């Protein structure tokens, strides 16, 4: 018995035997019969839909379950040979470091150095040693020389890396990270991944990462574990999983856009399963190889022109339908010479000029801190210009109160928990209507309508905080929709949602758009922007640097690169195929398949 | 090592940290509440004690007392102890007592009596407690201010408690 | 927010936290033993000089005083009308300026108003002094001070954490107010019921977010080893330097002198 244990602890960093866990006051167990071993030195990505139990599983690993959270845990968890039930969380933290999702609550210190030192100080490590450890762990998260910086003033990505440094300084063998990048822009995200890669190669750490998207990780991860409704649904190398599109959609995981193209060809029988591409190079190779065989006849460039004409015509059809609905174009937002300055030195917005017509679907993109939220808050009067002027739906924002503007301009914030305060979903929706001065019957009708529209009917009299985050996000949207705004601003509506949640949300937004609502969406998810928006506006340092259709914007690689925006995968693929496509940029996988002769095009 | 004993101990140690975290955050919330200024007929009123009264209902009498007392000290420290440190200490101590009483009445008689008791204690009784420092005139001058302030803070804490109790947060 | 450390390396920054606390105590004694506004003005002036010397943003302090004006005015009025002549030692202070109510009732004394002025001065100098103290002392120093004063480790941890989270919660407050404004909440409703109605949508999310924050805070603290033992490595050993001894000596001398002047010579009373 003893020898077996020693052997195990040598081989496995994490070992779960028959784990089941049930939160207090919840009947349905959250984790069911999980058996899992993780070898030392591996880089594992844990995926799965919202509420699959990913966070719960990571809490089991460092003993917060069962030591802090009550509830019923059965089975055996051992981490580096230690029994999690019998070892204090604090002691375990020297073996397994857990980085939680929100960096804000994980930073205790005033300065970076003070914060990083918090861990070792609790173990009474001598001061000199602490200094040295702090420096080396700051270096390994690429925060070298930040020692005296104020933690308050760090950017989102820096805060997240500081949170990692805070657990690294205790020199754990295993690092578990719960969605460390969900609020970061693509650059911030790739910095975190690069950091993790460094750690893994230099320090030989075992890493378990919870993530919703795999695009940048597919080459780095050794294995993917998929959780589904509290059970381990799949486990294996990432390439196996990400070629299997139906499996992904079953578990609510976002597929890679290029593999979506590959899957289409695979279904046609043109390529084998193993040939489904997972990155741009492979996709480029595949398309080049298939084009002579199945591409439309005649000279290729010409052919493509035709194929393209076809799809564009379809798009036009769609657009026409909408334009008929609102024949004369009305201006929804008119911004002229807008400057805005927070208390601090530099202006956050510098000379914005912008016209948005009624019925448009606009996406605002740009790095963290580019000024997207600052600009959007001007549209409903939450911020008033330092200089310049904004006219929204015929109203000068300077002359109206936000409460007045809120009747025609809806603003959905990123965090639904900042606004929910009622004891039931229906009451939450009524609040805005009461503020706007509606009466009993009208309120009831509108609430019913909004509940139906957002699919929240069955939660009507449920306490919002007994629902999951995805549903709460939907409540926040619904509570704005009841007001029937003409202009809807949505600030990062999909952060932290799983693929299915993103789809539902975007379908709802598209539905509103086609009903005539003007949409302004802020997002870091370029795939979504390309797929849904009709116009993309890029901001950098408080200025508009680019404005146009998604195709036009995402083909401007140099400008995007300068402002730290990574175009969606398919747009990058288009630019790799420039010699074939000419100056066209494709944003949907169906456009690529449209390049091929025997394709039955799908209607729009 | 006795397994059962250690598991219990571990849980207790973790729970102590949790209580500490809750109290720390709610003390900070008291200071932030003091920055929320509500205009009222008797002057602007801060929501500094709502967090403490809420903690008493939600987390227990002792945490409530600690939050309200330290919260008072911290929020007056933020404005530089306008009534001087000794008086603020005296007030903080009183508030701690009121928080415990508020919780106790809520458990014995229910929320509405607790609100009434809370307002009387924190509004009327607290005013008379200032008699040695300000004289009768001071007490009378202070009373409307304290009563309105107490009513706002206590009622908000009670309604919030009722609203949040239905979820699984507390 | 006042509780913000001001990065710097001035003379006051370098003093030991115990010296600063002692100095603060001395200052409090000084400001409490004198009733005469003249002396209070002197104290305000010297505190102002001190703040100016170490480049503390005095304007910020001024801004904090503004919302206190109603309280200040009511303090003057209340003291002016309620301090009866018998409470003053000087005849000049006992002089009654006028009566509010007919029949010589509720008289306003000169001393009362002077006393009110003293209160204001005391408040101002107290605010400057507390600013100097908090802006030049790091949270870590405060923690160590608590430790030296034998405050239990948990209490000082709780307080430092609370102080650390004030800005974070204040940010939450701003975000929540914005989110509710965007749904049309009005904050100018009349009366107590109106106020409660318009502030519930702020306070309930504040409580909810605080609870969630506290939950993840406790996890984060445990994750980083807090609570295993009751002590931790101190980042900087406190130590007295020559300048500390000078400041302490000076404080003792000043306070002794002041007490002598006040008790023996009866100067500075009203
Ligand atoms: N403290 C709690 N009490 C009761 N139930 C909870 C608690 N925390 C989470 N749950 C429930 O447990 C389930 C799993 O939650 P968990 O947070 O582990 O999911 P997740 O996979 O991390 O999801 P996400 O991608 O949204 O982070 C959910 O149904 C959730 O509602
Ligand atoms: N309340 C504030 N006070 C002072 N400066 C602020 C405030 N809010 C934002 N800023 C600053 O203004 C700039 C623009 O911020 P903004 O929030 O608009 O960026 P963003 O593009 O929305 O970024 P993100 O993608 O992170 O949401 C940043 O430099 C930020 O630091
Ligand atoms: Mg999670
Ligand atoms: Mg933003």
mmCIF file of N, CA, C and O in Angstrom, chain A residues 62 64 68 89-90 93 98 100 104-108 110 115 118-119 121-125 127 150 166 170 377 380 382 402-403 406 413 417-421 428 431-432 435 465 479, chain C residues 5 7 140 157 164 168 172 175-176 178-186 201 204-205 208-209 212-213 216-218 220-229 231-235:
data_model
loop_
_atom_site.group_PDB
_atom_site.id
_atom_site.type_symbol
_atom_site.label_atom_id
_atom_site.label_comp_id
_atom_site.label_asym_id
_atom_site.label_seq_id
_atom_site.Cartn_x
_atom_site.Cartn_y
_atom_site.Cartn_z
ATOM 1 N N UNK A 62 -7.072 22.473 -4.635
ATOM 2 C CA UNK A 62 -6.205 23.044 -3.604
ATOM 3 C C UNK A 62 -6.883 23.054 -2.240
ATOM 4 O O UNK A 62 -6.450 23.751 -1.339
ATOM 5 N N UNK A 64 -9.749 24.136 -1.160
ATOM 6 C CA UNK A 64 -10.774 25.108 -0.771
ATOM 7 C C UNK A 64 -12.109 24.389 -0.637
ATOM 8 O O UNK A 64 -12.920 24.718 0.214
ATOM 9 N N UNK A 68 -13.009 25.262 2.820
ATOM 10 C CA UNK A 68 -13.703 26.539 2.950
ATOM 11 C C UNK A 68 -15.181 26.405 2.569
ATOM 12 O O UNK A 68 -16.054 26.873 3.281
ATOM 13 N N UNK A 89 -5.148 24.242 3.352
ATOM 14 C CA UNK A 89 -5.040 24.953 2.078
ATOM 15 C C UNK A 89 -3.747 25.733 2.019
ATOM 16 O O UNK A 89 -3.054 25.758 1.000
ATOM 17 N N UNK A 90 -3.423 26.357 3.152
ATOM 18 C CA UNK A 90 -2.229 27.195 3.166
ATOM 19 C C UNK A 90 -0.975 26.377 2.881
ATOM 20 O O UNK A 90 -0.068 26.835 2.195
ATOM 21 N N UNK A 93 -0.727 25.393 -0.708
ATOM 22 C CA UNK A 93 -0.379 26.451 -1.647
ATOM 23 C C UNK A 93 1.102 26.431 -2.011
ATOM 24 O O UNK A 93 1.505 27.038 -2.990
ATOM 25 N N UNK A 98 -3.139 28.312 -7.095
ATOM 26 C CA UNK A 98 -4.381 28.521 -7.833
ATOM 27 C C UNK A 98 -4.558 30.005 -8.103
ATOM 28 O O UNK A 98 -4.549 30.807 -7.180
ATOM 29 N N UNK A 100 -7.171 32.689 -9.382
ATOM 30 C CA UNK A 100 -8.605 32.799 -9.640
ATOM 31 C C UNK A 100 -8.870 33.766 -10.778
ATOM 32 O O UNK A 100 -7.972 34.428 -11.271
ATOM 33 N N UNK A 104 -8.625 41.370 -9.347
ATOM 34 C CA UNK A 104 -8.860 42.459 -8.398
ATOM 35 C C UNK A 104 -8.815 41.991 -6.937
ATOM 36 O O UNK A 104 -8.239 42.650 -6.083
ATOM 37 N N UNK A 105 -9.426 40.861 -6.637
ATOM 38 C CA UNK A 105 -9.470 40.424 -5.238
ATOM 39 C C UNK A 105 -8.242 39.616 -4.845
ATOM 40 O O UNK A 105 -8.151 39.159 -3.723
ATOM 41 N N UNK A 106 -7.328 39.417 -5.771
ATOM 42 C CA UNK A 106 -6.155 38.628 -5.409
ATOM 43 C C UNK A 106 -4.946 39.495 -5.154
ATOM 44 O O UNK A 106 -3.858 38.994 -4.921
ATOM 45 N N UNK A 107 -5.136 40.785 -5.259
ATOM 46 C CA UNK A 107 -4.003 41.683 -5.045
ATOM 47 C C UNK A 107 -4.202 42.414 -3.728
ATOM 48 O O UNK A 107 -5.183 43.121 -3.548
ATOM 49 N N UNK A 108 -3.303 42.182 -2.790
ATOM 50 C CA UNK A 108 -3.461 42.785 -1.452
ATOM 51 C C UNK A 108 -2.529 43.951 -1.228
ATOM 52 O O UNK A 108 -2.737 44.750 -0.345
ATOM 53 N N UNK A 110 0.044 47.268 -1.823
ATOM 54 C CA UNK A 110 -0.022 48.602 -2.397
ATOM 55 C C UNK A 110 0.942 48.675 -3.588
ATOM 56 O O UNK A 110 0.606 49.193 -4.629
ATOM 57 N N UNK A 115 2.935 43.185 -2.708
ATOM 58 C CA UNK A 115 1.930 42.178 -2.993
ATOM 59 C C UNK A 115 2.554 40.810 -3.221
ATOM 60 O O UNK A 115 2.077 39.809 -2.697
ATOM 61 N N UNK A 118 3.548 38.850 -0.122
ATOM 62 C CA UNK A 118 2.523 38.430 0.841
ATOM 63 C C UNK A 118 2.602 36.936 1.171
ATOM 64 O O UNK A 118 2.562 36.544 2.337
ATOM 65 N N UNK A 119 2.718 36.113 0.146
ATOM 66 C CA UNK A 119 2.753 34.669 0.372
ATOM 67 C C UNK A 119 3.903 34.216 1.245
ATOM 68 O O UNK A 119 3.687 33.687 2.342
ATOM 69 N N UNK A 121 5.777 35.783 3.181
ATOM 70 C CA UNK A 121 5.778 36.371 4.526
ATOM 71 C C UNK A 121 4.938 35.524 5.472
ATOM 72 O O UNK A 121 5.245 35.407 6.649
ATOM 73 N N UNK A 122 3.853 34.970 4.960
ATOM 74 C CA UNK A 122 3.018 34.129 5.807
ATOM 75 C C UNK A 122 3.745 32.882 6.274
ATOM 76 O O UNK A 122 3.366 32.279 7.264
ATOM 77 N N UNK A 123 4.741 32.484 5.520
ATOM 78 C CA UNK A 123 5.508 31.309 5.931
ATOM 79 C C UNK A 123 6.782 31.701 6.667
ATOM 80 O O UNK A 123 7.667 30.880 6.874
ATOM 81 N N UNK A 124 6.871 32.973 7.008
ATOM 82 C CA UNK A 124 8.005 33.500 7.757
ATOM 83 C C UNK A 124 9.339 33.213 7.100
ATOM 84 O O UNK A 124 10.314 32.863 7.750
ATOM 85 N N UNK A 125 9.351 33.349 5.808
ATOM 86 C CA UNK A 125 10.615 33.252 5.078
ATOM 87 C C UNK A 125 11.436 34.484 5.421
ATOM 88 O O UNK A 125 10.893 35.585 5.512
ATOM 89 N N UNK A 127 13.740 37.776 5.287
ATOM 90 C CA UNK A 127 13.561 38.904 4.390
ATOM 91 C C UNK A 127 14.410 38.850 3.118
ATOM 92 O O UNK A 127 13.917 39.090 2.018
ATOM 93 N N UNK A 150 2.701 51.001 -8.317
ATOM 94 C CA UNK A 150 1.470 50.869 -7.559
ATOM 95 C C UNK A 150 0.569 49.829 -8.225
ATOM 96 O O UNK A 150 0.356 49.896 -9.439
ATOM 97 N N UNK A 166 2.112 36.218 -7.662
ATOM 98 C CA UNK A 166 1.787 36.070 -6.249
ATOM 99 C C UNK A 166 1.728 34.626 -5.797
ATOM 100 O O UNK A 166 2.060 34.318 -4.651
ATOM 101 N N UNK A 170 5.637 31.271 -4.169
ATOM 102 C CA UNK A 170 5.691 30.188 -3.186
ATOM 103 C C UNK A 170 6.246 28.912 -3.795
ATOM 104 O O UNK A 170 6.250 27.878 -3.158
ATOM 105 N N UNK A 377 -19.906 55.645 -23.323
ATOM 106 C CA UNK A 377 -20.623 56.281 -22.224
ATOM 107 C C UNK A 377 -21.082 57.684 -22.573
ATOM 108 O O UNK A 377 -21.951 58.244 -21.910
ATOM 109 N N UNK A 380 -24.950 57.803 -24.008
ATOM 110 C CA UNK A 380 -26.156 57.914 -23.183
ATOM 111 C C UNK A 380 -25.974 58.924 -22.053
ATOM 112 O O UNK A 380 -26.655 58.878 -21.050
ATOM 113 N N UNK A 382 -23.716 59.398 -19.814
ATOM 114 C CA UNK A 382 -23.049 59.113 -18.540
ATOM 115 C C UNK A 382 -21.808 59.976 -18.398
ATOM 116 O O UNK A 382 -21.425 60.364 -17.300
ATOM 117 N N UNK A 402 -29.056 61.481 -17.989
ATOM 118 C CA UNK A 402 -29.002 60.092 -18.436
ATOM 119 C C UNK A 402 -30.348 59.402 -18.257
ATOM 120 O O UNK A 402 -30.762 58.606 -19.093
ATOM 121 N N UNK A 403 -31.057 59.744 -17.171
ATOM 122 C CA UNK A 403 -32.339 59.067 -16.931
ATOM 123 C C UNK A 403 -33.340 59.397 -18.036
ATOM 124 O O UNK A 403 -34.191 58.589 -18.377
ATOM 125 N N UNK A 406 -32.166 57.484 -21.199
ATOM 126 C CA UNK A 406 -32.290 56.026 -21.086
ATOM 127 C C UNK A 406 -33.583 55.508 -21.703
ATOM 128 O O UNK A 406 -33.702 54.319 -21.959
ATOM 129 N N UNK A 413 -24.192 46.947 -19.613
ATOM 130 C CA UNK A 413 -22.818 46.909 -19.129
ATOM 131 C C UNK A 413 -22.289 45.489 -19.098
ATOM 132 O O UNK A 413 -23.038 44.515 -19.163
ATOM 133 N N UNK A 417 -23.868 41.866 -12.584
ATOM 134 C CA UNK A 417 -24.045 41.955 -11.135
ATOM 135 C C UNK A 417 -24.001 43.374 -10.613
ATOM 136 O O UNK A 417 -24.289 43.621 -9.449
ATOM 137 N N UNK A 418 -23.641 44.315 -11.476
ATOM 138 C CA UNK A 418 -23.648 45.703 -11.032
ATOM 139 C C UNK A 418 -25.041 46.294 -11.042
ATOM 140 O O UNK A 418 -25.250 47.380 -10.550
ATOM 141 N N UNK A 419 -25.999 45.616 -11.627
ATOM 142 C CA UNK A 419 -27.302 46.263 -11.707
ATOM 143 C C UNK A 419 -28.439 45.440 -11.123
ATOM 144 O O UNK A 419 -29.487 45.979 -10.833
ATOM 145 N N UNK A 420 -28.227 44.136 -10.959
ATOM 146 C CA UNK A 420 -29.346 43.311 -10.513
ATOM 147 C C UNK A 420 -29.568 43.505 -9.015
ATOM 148 O O UNK A 420 -28.641 43.395 -8.222
ATOM 149 N N UNK A 421 -30.793 43.831 -8.628
ATOM 150 C CA UNK A 421 -31.032 44.038 -7.194
ATOM 151 C C UNK A 421 -32.391 43.556 -6.735
ATOM 152 O O UNK A 421 -32.735 43.668 -5.576
ATOM 153 N N UNK A 428 -37.072 42.668 -11.705
ATOM 154 C CA UNK A 428 -35.876 43.327 -12.218
ATOM 155 C C UNK A 428 -36.196 44.042 -13.529
ATOM 156 O O UNK A 428 -35.745 45.154 -13.773
ATOM 157 N N UNK A 431 -38.251 47.407 -13.193
ATOM 158 C CA UNK A 431 -37.618 48.584 -12.609
ATOM 159 C C UNK A 431 -37.445 49.719 -13.617
ATOM 160 O O UNK A 431 -37.872 50.852 -13.381
ATOM 161 N N UNK A 432 -36.848 49.391 -14.762
ATOM 162 C CA UNK A 432 -36.609 50.422 -15.767
ATOM 163 C C UNK A 432 -37.904 51.040 -16.264
ATOM 164 O O UNK A 432 -37.990 52.246 -16.490
ATOM 165 N N UNK A 435 -39.244 53.474 -13.825
ATOM 166 C CA UNK A 435 -38.482 54.718 -13.903
ATOM 167 C C UNK A 435 -38.932 55.568 -15.070
ATOM 168 O O UNK A 435 -38.961 56.787 -14.991
ATOM 169 N N UNK A 465 -30.104 35.793 -8.417
ATOM 170 C CA UNK A 465 -28.808 35.294 -7.964
ATOM 171 C C UNK A 465 -28.787 33.806 -7.697
ATOM 172 O O UNK A 465 -27.784 33.273 -7.242
ATOM 173 N N UNK A 479 -33.452 43.588 -19.195
ATOM 174 C CA UNK A 479 -33.915 44.748 -18.428
ATOM 175 C C UNK A 479 -33.724 46.041 -19.210
ATOM 176 O O UNK A 479 -34.323 47.057 -18.886
ATOM 177 N N UNK C 5 -1.311 56.648 0.276
ATOM 178 C CA UNK C 5 0.062 56.932 0.626
ATOM 179 C C UNK C 5 0.643 57.834 -0.435
ATOM 180 O O UNK C 5 0.399 57.658 -1.620
ATOM 181 N N UNK C 7 3.779 58.818 -2.276
ATOM 182 C CA UNK C 7 5.142 58.359 -2.491
ATOM 183 C C UNK C 7 6.099 59.508 -2.216
ATOM 184 O O UNK C 7 5.856 60.632 -2.625
ATOM 185 N N UNK C 140 2.019 49.273 5.526
ATOM 186 C CA UNK C 140 2.871 48.308 6.210
ATOM 187 C C UNK C 140 3.371 48.863 7.550
ATOM 188 O O UNK C 140 3.410 48.166 8.550
ATOM 189 N N UNK C 157 -4.622 42.868 10.368
ATOM 190 C CA UNK C 157 -4.817 42.360 9.009
ATOM 191 C C UNK C 157 -6.163 42.841 8.459
ATOM 192 O O UNK C 157 -6.257 43.282 7.315
ATOM 193 N N UNK C 164 -7.080 48.709 2.090
ATOM 194 C CA UNK C 164 -6.667 48.361 0.730
ATOM 195 C C UNK C 164 -7.873 48.288 -0.213
ATOM 196 O O UNK C 164 -7.774 48.601 -1.384
ATOM 197 N N UNK C 168 -11.057 49.931 -4.374
ATOM 198 C CA UNK C 168 -11.701 48.927 -5.226
ATOM 199 C C UNK C 168 -13.215 49.014 -5.106
ATOM 200 O O UNK C 168 -13.935 48.994 -6.103
ATOM 201 N N UNK C 172 -16.335 50.086 -7.686
ATOM 202 C CA UNK C 172 -17.594 49.346 -7.830
ATOM 203 C C UNK C 172 -18.774 50.294 -7.689
ATOM 204 O O UNK C 172 -19.734 50.231 -8.455
ATOM 205 N N UNK C 175 -19.302 52.197 -10.807
ATOM 206 C CA UNK C 175 -19.838 51.361 -11.884
ATOM 207 C C UNK C 175 -21.314 51.067 -11.659
ATOM 208 O O UNK C 175 -22.118 51.091 -12.600
ATOM 209 N N UNK C 176 -21.667 50.793 -10.406
ATOM 210 C CA UNK C 176 -23.063 50.475 -10.111
ATOM 211 C C UNK C 176 -23.944 51.691 -10.362
ATOM 212 O O UNK C 176 -25.008 51.584 -10.966
ATOM 213 N N UNK C 178 -23.446 54.060 -12.410
ATOM 214 C CA UNK C 178 -23.579 54.234 -13.862
ATOM 215 C C UNK C 178 -24.584 53.247 -14.444
ATOM 216 O O UNK C 178 -25.423 53.611 -15.263
ATOM 217 N N UNK C 179 -24.471 51.984 -14.004
ATOM 218 C CA UNK C 179 -25.366 50.974 -14.557
ATOM 219 C C UNK C 179 -26.816 51.317 -14.236
ATOM 220 O O UNK C 179 -27.701 51.154 -15.078
ATOM 221 N N UNK C 180 -27.068 51.805 -13.032
ATOM 222 C CA UNK C 180 -28.456 52.129 -12.682
ATOM 223 C C UNK C 180 -28.932 53.412 -13.345
ATOM 224 O O UNK C 180 -30.093 53.527 -13.697
ATOM 225 N N UNK C 181 -28.033 54.355 -13.526
ATOM 226 C CA UNK C 181 -28.421 55.574 -14.247
ATOM 227 C C UNK C 181 -28.847 55.208 -15.653
ATOM 228 O O UNK C 181 -29.795 55.780 -16.192
ATOM 229 N N UNK C 182 -28.139 54.256 -16.257
ATOM 230 C CA UNK C 182 -28.461 53.868 -17.625
ATOM 231 C C UNK C 182 -29.837 53.214 -17.713
ATOM 232 O O UNK C 182 -30.365 53.037 -18.789
ATOM 233 N N UNK C 183 -30.381 52.830 -16.569
ATOM 234 C CA UNK C 183 -31.747 52.288 -16.581
ATOM 235 C C UNK C 183 -32.749 53.324 -16.116
ATOM 236 O O UNK C 183 -33.885 52.992 -15.822
ATOM 237 N N UNK C 184 -32.311 54.530 -16.002
ATOM 238 C CA UNK C 184 -33.245 55.599 -15.713
ATOM 239 C C UNK C 184 -33.473 55.911 -14.253
ATOM 240 O O UNK C 184 -34.433 56.595 -13.909
ATOM 241 N N UNK C 185 -32.618 55.405 -13.353
ATOM 242 C CA UNK C 185 -32.791 55.747 -11.939
ATOM 243 C C UNK C 185 -32.583 57.238 -11.736
ATOM 244 O O UNK C 185 -31.651 57.814 -12.272
ATOM 245 N N UNK C 186 -33.478 57.838 -10.962
ATOM 246 C CA UNK C 186 -33.303 59.257 -10.659
ATOM 247 C C UNK C 186 -32.883 59.379 -9.199
ATOM 248 O O UNK C 186 -33.339 58.635 -8.351
ATOM 249 N N UNK C 201 -31.381 50.569 -5.243
ATOM 250 C CA UNK C 201 -30.728 49.955 -6.409
ATOM 251 C C UNK C 201 -29.208 50.124 -6.410
ATOM 252 O O UNK C 201 -28.518 49.468 -7.178
ATOM 253 N N UNK C 204 -28.118 47.594 -2.717
ATOM 254 C CA UNK C 204 -28.249 46.127 -2.797
ATOM 255 C C UNK C 204 -27.139 45.526 -3.664
ATOM 256 O O UNK C 204 -26.449 44.611 -3.215
ATOM 257 N N UNK C 205 -26.920 46.032 -4.886
ATOM 258 C CA UNK C 205 -25.775 45.490 -5.625
ATOM 259 C C UNK C 205 -24.444 45.688 -4.897
ATOM 260 O O UNK C 205 -23.561 44.850 -4.995
ATOM 261 N N UNK C 208 -24.272 42.830 -2.496
ATOM 262 C CA UNK C 208 -24.078 41.564 -3.212
ATOM 263 C C UNK C 208 -22.649 41.447 -3.725
ATOM 264 O O UNK C 208 -21.981 40.435 -3.523
ATOM 265 N N UNK C 209 -22.185 42.525 -4.361
ATOM 266 C CA UNK C 209 -20.825 42.477 -4.880
ATOM 267 C C UNK C 209 -19.801 42.349 -3.772
ATOM 268 O O UNK C 209 -18.766 41.703 -3.944
ATOM 269 N N UNK C 212 -19.655 38.719 -2.737
ATOM 270 C CA UNK C 212 -18.925 37.916 -3.711
ATOM 271 C C UNK C 212 -17.432 38.219 -3.642
ATOM 272 O O UNK C 212 -16.598 37.316 -3.737
ATOM 273 N N UNK C 213 -17.125 39.495 -3.457
ATOM 274 C CA UNK C 213 -15.729 39.874 -3.373
ATOM 275 C C UNK C 213 -15.083 39.250 -2.139
ATOM 276 O O UNK C 213 -13.966 38.755 -2.194
ATOM 277 N N UNK C 216 -14.254 35.612 -2.784
ATOM 278 C CA UNK C 216 -13.043 35.317 -3.533
ATOM 279 C C UNK C 216 -11.815 35.850 -2.817
ATOM 280 O O UNK C 216 -10.733 35.287 -2.951
ATOM 281 N N UNK C 217 -12.001 36.904 -2.007
ATOM 282 C CA UNK C 217 -10.861 37.371 -1.218
ATOM 283 C C UNK C 217 -10.402 36.299 -0.239
ATOM 284 O O UNK C 217 -9.200 36.044 -0.088
ATOM 285 N N UNK C 218 -11.359 35.648 0.417
ATOM 286 C CA UNK C 218 -10.931 34.636 1.386
ATOM 287 C C UNK C 218 -10.226 33.487 0.679
ATOM 288 O O UNK C 218 -9.243 32.953 1.186
ATOM 289 N N UNK C 220 -8.474 33.791 -2.079
ATOM 290 C CA UNK C 220 -7.160 34.274 -2.475
ATOM 291 C C UNK C 220 -6.210 34.320 -1.291
ATOM 292 O O UNK C 220 -5.034 33.988 -1.401
ATOM 293 N N UNK C 221 -6.725 34.708 -0.111
ATOM 294 C CA UNK C 221 -5.855 34.776 1.066
ATOM 295 C C UNK C 221 -5.358 33.391 1.448
ATOM 296 O O UNK C 221 -4.182 33.189 1.750
ATOM 297 N N UNK C 222 -6.282 32.432 1.427
ATOM 298 C CA UNK C 222 -5.879 31.064 1.766
ATOM 299 C C UNK C 222 -4.876 30.527 0.746
ATOM 300 O O UNK C 222 -3.895 29.880 1.103
ATOM 301 N N UNK C 223 -5.151 30.825 -0.525
ATOM 302 C CA UNK C 223 -4.251 30.395 -1.593
ATOM 303 C C UNK C 223 -2.838 30.851 -1.393
ATOM 304 O O UNK C 223 -1.917 30.301 -1.970
ATOM 305 N N UNK C 224 -2.702 31.947 -0.688
ATOM 306 C CA UNK C 224 -1.362 32.495 -0.553
ATOM 307 C C UNK C 224 -0.843 32.322 0.864
ATOM 308 O O UNK C 224 0.025 33.047 1.318
ATOM 309 N N UNK C 225 -1.409 31.352 1.508
ATOM 310 C CA UNK C 225 -0.815 30.908 2.768
ATOM 311 C C UNK C 225 -1.222 31.689 3.991
ATOM 312 O O UNK C 225 -0.687 31.455 5.076
ATOM 313 N N UNK C 226 -2.197 32.620 3.879
ATOM 314 C CA UNK C 226 -2.559 33.389 5.055
ATOM 315 C C UNK C 226 -3.331 32.532 6.062
ATOM 316 O O UNK C 226 -4.187 31.741 5.674
ATOM 317 N N UNK C 227 -3.038 32.707 7.325
ATOM 318 C CA UNK C 227 -3.823 32.067 8.363
ATOM 319 C C UNK C 227 -3.225 30.787 8.899
ATOM 320 O O UNK C 227 -3.766 30.175 9.813
ATOM 321 N N UNK C 228 -2.094 30.379 8.353
ATOM 322 C CA UNK C 228 -1.475 29.162 8.861
ATOM 323 C C UNK C 228 -0.843 29.428 10.219
ATOM 324 O O UNK C 228 -1.014 28.672 11.162
ATOM 325 N N UNK C 229 -0.148 30.532 10.289
ATOM 326 C CA UNK C 229 0.401 30.944 11.574
ATOM 327 C C UNK C 229 -0.090 32.357 11.844
ATOM 328 O O UNK C 229 -0.664 32.982 10.955
ATOM 329 N N UNK C 231 1.847 34.902 12.685
ATOM 330 C CA UNK C 231 2.857 35.941 12.499
ATOM 331 C C UNK C 231 3.377 35.895 11.073
ATOM 332 O O UNK C 231 3.163 34.946 10.359
ATOM 333 N N UNK C 232 4.038 36.947 10.669
ATOM 334 C CA UNK C 232 4.675 36.922 9.355
ATOM 335 C C UNK C 232 5.955 37.743 9.361
ATOM 336 O O UNK C 232 6.220 38.485 10.280
ATOM 337 N N UNK C 233 6.696 37.557 8.299
ATOM 338 C CA UNK C 233 7.958 38.278 8.199
ATOM 339 C C UNK C 233 7.677 39.763 8.055
ATOM 340 O O UNK C 233 6.859 40.163 7.234
ATOM 341 N N UNK C 234 8.352 40.567 8.838
ATOM 342 C CA UNK C 234 8.170 42.006 8.688
ATOM 343 C C UNK C 234 9.112 42.494 7.603
ATOM 344 O O UNK C 234 10.255 42.076 7.511
ATOM 345 N N UNK C 235 8.561 43.367 6.768
ATOM 346 C CA UNK C 235 9.332 43.797 5.609
ATOM 347 C C UNK C 235 10.459 44.743 5.996
ATOM 348 O O UNK C 235 11.490 44.794 5.360
#
